[in-house]
Short mmCIF file of C-alpha atoms in Angstrom, two decimals:
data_model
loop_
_atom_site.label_atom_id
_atom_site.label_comp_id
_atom_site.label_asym_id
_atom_site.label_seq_id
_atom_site.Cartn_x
_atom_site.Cartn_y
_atom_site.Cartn_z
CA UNK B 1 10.89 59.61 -55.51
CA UNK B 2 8.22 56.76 -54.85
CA UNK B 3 10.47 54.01 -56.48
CA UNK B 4 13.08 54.74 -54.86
CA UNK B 5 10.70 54.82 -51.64
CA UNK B 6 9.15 51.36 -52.72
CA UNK B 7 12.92 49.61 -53.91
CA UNK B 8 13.66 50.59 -50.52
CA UNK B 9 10.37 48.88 -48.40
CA UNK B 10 11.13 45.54 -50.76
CA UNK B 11 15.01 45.28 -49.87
CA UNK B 12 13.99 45.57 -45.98
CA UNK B 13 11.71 43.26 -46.59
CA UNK B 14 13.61 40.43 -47.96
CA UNK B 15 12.66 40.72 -51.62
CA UNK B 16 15.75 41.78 -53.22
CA UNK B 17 14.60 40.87 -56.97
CA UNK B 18 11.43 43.27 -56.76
CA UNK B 19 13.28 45.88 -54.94
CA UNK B 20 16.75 45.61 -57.86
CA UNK B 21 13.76 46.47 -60.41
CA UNK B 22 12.15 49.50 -58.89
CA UNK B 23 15.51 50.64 -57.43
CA UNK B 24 16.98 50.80 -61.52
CA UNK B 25 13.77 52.74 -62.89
CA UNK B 26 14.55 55.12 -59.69
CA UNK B 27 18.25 55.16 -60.93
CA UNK B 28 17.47 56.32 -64.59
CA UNK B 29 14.45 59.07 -63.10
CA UNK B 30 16.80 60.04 -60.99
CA UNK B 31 20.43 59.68 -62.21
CA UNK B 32 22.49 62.11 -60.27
CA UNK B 33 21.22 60.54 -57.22
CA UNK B 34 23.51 58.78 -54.90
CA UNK B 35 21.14 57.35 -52.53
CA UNK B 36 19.48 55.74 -55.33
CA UNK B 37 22.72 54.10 -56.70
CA UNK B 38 24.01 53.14 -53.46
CA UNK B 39 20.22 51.01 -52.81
CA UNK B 40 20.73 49.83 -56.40
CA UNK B 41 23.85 48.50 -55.17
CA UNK B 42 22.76 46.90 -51.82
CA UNK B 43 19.81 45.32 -54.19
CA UNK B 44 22.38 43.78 -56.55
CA UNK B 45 24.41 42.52 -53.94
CA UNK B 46 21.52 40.42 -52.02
CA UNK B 47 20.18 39.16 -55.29
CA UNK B 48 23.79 37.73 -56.13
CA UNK B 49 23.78 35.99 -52.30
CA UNK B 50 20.15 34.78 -52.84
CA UNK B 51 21.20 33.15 -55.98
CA UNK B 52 24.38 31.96 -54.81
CA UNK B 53 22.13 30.59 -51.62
CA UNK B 54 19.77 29.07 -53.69
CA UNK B 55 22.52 27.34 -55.77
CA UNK B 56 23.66 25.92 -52.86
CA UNK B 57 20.41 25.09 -51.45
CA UNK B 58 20.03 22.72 -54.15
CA UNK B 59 23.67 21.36 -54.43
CA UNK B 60 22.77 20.00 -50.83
CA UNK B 61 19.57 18.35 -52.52
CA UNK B 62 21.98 16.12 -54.82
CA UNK B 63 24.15 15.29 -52.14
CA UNK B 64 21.85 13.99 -50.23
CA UNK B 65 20.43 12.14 -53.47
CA UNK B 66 24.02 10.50 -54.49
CA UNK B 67 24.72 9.58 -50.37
CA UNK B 68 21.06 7.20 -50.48
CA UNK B 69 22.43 5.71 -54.16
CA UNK B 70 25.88 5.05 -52.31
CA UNK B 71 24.17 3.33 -49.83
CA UNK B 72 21.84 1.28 -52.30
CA UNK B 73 25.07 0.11 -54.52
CA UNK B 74 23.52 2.82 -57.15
CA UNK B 75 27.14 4.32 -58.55
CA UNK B 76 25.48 5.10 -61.59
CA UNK B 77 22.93 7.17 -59.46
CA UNK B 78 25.34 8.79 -56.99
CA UNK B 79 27.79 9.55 -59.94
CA UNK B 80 25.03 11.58 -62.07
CA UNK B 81 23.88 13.42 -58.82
CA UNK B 82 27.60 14.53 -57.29
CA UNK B 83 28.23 15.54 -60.92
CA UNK B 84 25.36 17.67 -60.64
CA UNK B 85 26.20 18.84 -57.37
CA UNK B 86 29.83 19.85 -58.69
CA UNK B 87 28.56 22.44 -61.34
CA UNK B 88 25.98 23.88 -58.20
CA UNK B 89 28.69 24.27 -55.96
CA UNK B 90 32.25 22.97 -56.79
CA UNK B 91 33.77 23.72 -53.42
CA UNK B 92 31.44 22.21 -51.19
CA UNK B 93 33.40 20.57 -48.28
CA UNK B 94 30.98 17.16 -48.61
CA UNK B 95 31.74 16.73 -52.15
CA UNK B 96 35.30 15.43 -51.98
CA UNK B 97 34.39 13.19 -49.35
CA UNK B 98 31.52 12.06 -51.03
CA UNK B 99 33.49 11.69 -54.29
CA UNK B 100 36.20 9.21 -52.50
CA UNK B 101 33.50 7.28 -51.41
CA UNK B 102 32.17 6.63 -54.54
CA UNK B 103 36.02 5.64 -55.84
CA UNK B 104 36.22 3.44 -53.16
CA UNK B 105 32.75 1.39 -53.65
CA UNK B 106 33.56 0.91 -57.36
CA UNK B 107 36.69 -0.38 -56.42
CA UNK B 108 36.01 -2.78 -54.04
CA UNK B 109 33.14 -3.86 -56.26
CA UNK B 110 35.90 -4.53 -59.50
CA UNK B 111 38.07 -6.47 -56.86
CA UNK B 112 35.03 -8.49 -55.56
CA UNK B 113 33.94 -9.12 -59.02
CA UNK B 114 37.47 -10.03 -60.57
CA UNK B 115 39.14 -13.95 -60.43
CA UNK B 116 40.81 -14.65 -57.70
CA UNK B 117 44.99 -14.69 -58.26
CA UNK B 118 46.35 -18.29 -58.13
CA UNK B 119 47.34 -19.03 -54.61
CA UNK B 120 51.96 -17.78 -54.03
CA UNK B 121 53.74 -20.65 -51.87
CA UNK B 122 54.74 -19.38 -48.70
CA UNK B 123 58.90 -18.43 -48.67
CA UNK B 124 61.18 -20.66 -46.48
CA UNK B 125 62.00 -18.23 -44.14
CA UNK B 126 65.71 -17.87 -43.07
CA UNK B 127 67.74 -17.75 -39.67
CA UNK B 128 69.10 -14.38 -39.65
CA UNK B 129 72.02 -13.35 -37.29
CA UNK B 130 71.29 -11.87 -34.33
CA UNK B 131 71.96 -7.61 -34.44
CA UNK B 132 72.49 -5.54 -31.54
CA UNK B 133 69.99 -3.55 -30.89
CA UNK B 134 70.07 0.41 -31.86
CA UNK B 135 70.84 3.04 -29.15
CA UNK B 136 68.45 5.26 -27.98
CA UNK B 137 68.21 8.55 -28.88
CA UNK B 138 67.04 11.48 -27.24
CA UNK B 139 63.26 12.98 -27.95
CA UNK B 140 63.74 15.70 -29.87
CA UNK B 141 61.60 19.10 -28.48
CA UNK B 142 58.05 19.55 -30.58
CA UNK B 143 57.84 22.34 -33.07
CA UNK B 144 55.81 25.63 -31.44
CA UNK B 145 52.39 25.58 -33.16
CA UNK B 146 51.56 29.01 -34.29
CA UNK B 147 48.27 26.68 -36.22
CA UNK B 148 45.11 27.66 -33.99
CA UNK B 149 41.33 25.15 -34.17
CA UNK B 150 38.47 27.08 -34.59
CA UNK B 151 35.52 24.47 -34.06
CA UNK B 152 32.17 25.74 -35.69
CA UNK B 153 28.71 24.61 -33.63
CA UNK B 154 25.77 25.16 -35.60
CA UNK B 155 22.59 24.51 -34.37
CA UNK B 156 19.33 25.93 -36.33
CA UNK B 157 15.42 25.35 -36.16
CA UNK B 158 15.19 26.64 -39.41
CA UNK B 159 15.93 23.97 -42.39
CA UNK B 160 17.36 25.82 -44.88
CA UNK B 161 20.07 28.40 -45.29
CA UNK B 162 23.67 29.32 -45.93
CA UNK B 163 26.53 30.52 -43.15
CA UNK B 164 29.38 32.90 -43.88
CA UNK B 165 32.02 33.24 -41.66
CA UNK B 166 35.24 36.74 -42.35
CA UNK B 167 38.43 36.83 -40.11
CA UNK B 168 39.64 40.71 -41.32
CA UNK B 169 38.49 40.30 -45.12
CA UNK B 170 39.65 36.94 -45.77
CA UNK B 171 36.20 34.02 -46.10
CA UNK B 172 37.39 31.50 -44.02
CA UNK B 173 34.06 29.30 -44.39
CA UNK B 174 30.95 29.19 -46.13
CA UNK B 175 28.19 26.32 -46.44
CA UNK B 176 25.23 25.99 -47.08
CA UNK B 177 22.64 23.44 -45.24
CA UNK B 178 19.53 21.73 -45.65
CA UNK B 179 17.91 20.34 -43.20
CA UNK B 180 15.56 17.35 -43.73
CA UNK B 181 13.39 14.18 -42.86
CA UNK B 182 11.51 11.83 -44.20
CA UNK B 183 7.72 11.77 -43.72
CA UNK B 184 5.42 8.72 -43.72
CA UNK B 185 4.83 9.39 -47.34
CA UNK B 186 8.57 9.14 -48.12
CA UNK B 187 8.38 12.82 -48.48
CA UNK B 188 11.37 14.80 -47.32
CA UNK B 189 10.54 17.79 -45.13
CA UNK B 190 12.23 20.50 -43.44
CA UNK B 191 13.75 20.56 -40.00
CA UNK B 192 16.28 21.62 -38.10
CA UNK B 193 19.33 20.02 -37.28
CA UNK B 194 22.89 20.70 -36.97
CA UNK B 195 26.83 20.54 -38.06
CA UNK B 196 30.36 21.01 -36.66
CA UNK B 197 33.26 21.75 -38.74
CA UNK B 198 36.58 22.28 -37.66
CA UNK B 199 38.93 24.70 -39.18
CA UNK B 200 42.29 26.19 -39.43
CA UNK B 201 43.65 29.37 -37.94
CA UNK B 202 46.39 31.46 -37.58
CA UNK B 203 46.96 32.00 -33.60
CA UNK B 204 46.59 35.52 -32.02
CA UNK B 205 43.90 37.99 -32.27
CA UNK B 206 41.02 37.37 -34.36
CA UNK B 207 38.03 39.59 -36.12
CA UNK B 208 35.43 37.49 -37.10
CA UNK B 209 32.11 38.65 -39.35
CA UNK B 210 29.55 35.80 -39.64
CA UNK B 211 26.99 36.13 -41.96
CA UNK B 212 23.20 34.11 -42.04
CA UNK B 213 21.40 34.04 -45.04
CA UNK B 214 17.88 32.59 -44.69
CA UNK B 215 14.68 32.50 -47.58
CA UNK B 216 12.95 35.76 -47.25
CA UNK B 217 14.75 36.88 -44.49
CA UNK B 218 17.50 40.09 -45.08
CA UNK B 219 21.28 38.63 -44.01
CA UNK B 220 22.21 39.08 -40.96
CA UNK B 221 26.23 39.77 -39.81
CA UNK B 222 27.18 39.40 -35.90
CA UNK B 223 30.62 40.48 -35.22
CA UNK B 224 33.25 39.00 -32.91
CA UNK B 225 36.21 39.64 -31.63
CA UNK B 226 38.85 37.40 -29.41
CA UNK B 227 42.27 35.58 -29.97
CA UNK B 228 43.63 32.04 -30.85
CA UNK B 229 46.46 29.98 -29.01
CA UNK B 230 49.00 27.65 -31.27
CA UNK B 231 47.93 24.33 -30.67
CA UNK B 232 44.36 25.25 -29.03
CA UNK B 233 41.02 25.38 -29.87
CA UNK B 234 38.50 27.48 -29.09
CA UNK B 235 34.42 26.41 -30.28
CA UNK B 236 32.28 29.46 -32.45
CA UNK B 237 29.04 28.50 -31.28
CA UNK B 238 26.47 29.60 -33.39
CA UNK B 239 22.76 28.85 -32.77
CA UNK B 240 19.78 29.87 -34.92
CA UNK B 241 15.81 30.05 -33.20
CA UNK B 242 12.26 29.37 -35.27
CA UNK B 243 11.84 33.14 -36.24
CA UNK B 244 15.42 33.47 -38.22
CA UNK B 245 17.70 35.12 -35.58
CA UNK B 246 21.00 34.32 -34.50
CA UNK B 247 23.63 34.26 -31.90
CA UNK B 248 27.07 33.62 -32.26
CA UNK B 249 29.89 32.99 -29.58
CA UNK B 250 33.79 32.66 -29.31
CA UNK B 251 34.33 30.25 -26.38
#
């Protein structure tokens, strides 16, 4: 069936939109075929990762737009940008951070701004009677940590993208990033950069699936497996080269 053949060719090569299209017209030629369903389904499931990428992708933009007005004094700015940034991508880890920023430079503009309070005499302070001092009690023995770090490195040459990261079937992490720098022009411009997050594990053995998605380039998984200690860390180093493929490490 040559749309089935062509849906195909455009999902390996990175065009998920043009490939969902051909792969449905091979779906209702062919309907009793379950190659051509399953590709329909592959098809719908990159398009939804591309979209949710490029949603992303572009919550990163106003981020970057409200941290410059923070660091002008423009709330107004930075408020209309992070609110624009919360409909792209509501659970984005910089948000909140960004967010209490903002709260914080409005309020110590308000207290610079308002009167100053009329100055409170000083109390007379009083003798008090001397108290013997408390015993000392024995240190009582820590709590055993069954909480595990997981530190993740991320290096890439490539500016733009979004990393997954599965232990079993639970999404433990997910951001995208945007990598960019100003140009003589005042221009911003891809390149690549870099980001460490730490997060929160459960100790003992692990099963991780990490997942790069990249413009035009198919997602890639690599898949790891290792343990945790309570109260250690251990570093997932994952690193990212010029031509879109990855490595990823437990160490």
């Amino acid at each position: 069936m040559a749309a089935l053949k062509a849906g195909v060719v455009e999902l390996d090569a990175g065009r998920p939109e043009e490939a969902l299209g051909l792969l449905r017209t091979a779906a209702v030629l062919g309907p009793d075929s379950p190659r051509a369903a399953m590709m329909m389904e592959l098809a719908r499931r990159a398009v939804a990762m591309d979209r949710a990428m490029d949603s992303e992708v572009g919550a990163l933009d106003d981020l970057e737009t409200a941290e410059q007005a923070l660091r002008r004094g423009r709330f107004g700015e930075a408020r209309t940008a992070l609110a624009s940034a919360r409909d792209a991508a509501p659970d984005h880890p910089r948000l909140g951070d960004l967010e209490a920023r903002l709260r914080a430079a409005e309020a110590a503009r308000a207290r610079a701004e308002a009167p100053e309070p009329e100055p409170v005499p000083e109390p007379v302070p009083m003798k008090l009677a001397t108290a013997e001092a408390p015993p000392v009690l024995p240190l009582e023995t820590p709590p055993v940590s069954h909480v595990a770090q997981l530190i993740v490195d991320f290096q890439s040459e490539r500016s733009k993208g979004a990393l997954t990261i599965y232990s079993d079937e639970r999404q433990i992490f997910r951001e995208g990033f945007h990598f960019t720098e100003k140009t003589r022009f005042l221009l911003n411009r891809g390149t690549e950069g870099s980001f460490s997050r730490t997060l929160e594990h459960p100790d003992g053995p692990v099963n991780l699936r990490i997942y790069l998605s990249l413009p035009g380039v198919p997602t890639q998984v690599v898949r790891l497996q290792g343990a945790l200690r309570g109260g250690a860390s251990k570093v997932l180093r994952v690193r990212v080269d010029a031509e879109g493929g990855f490595t990823a490490r437990l160490q």
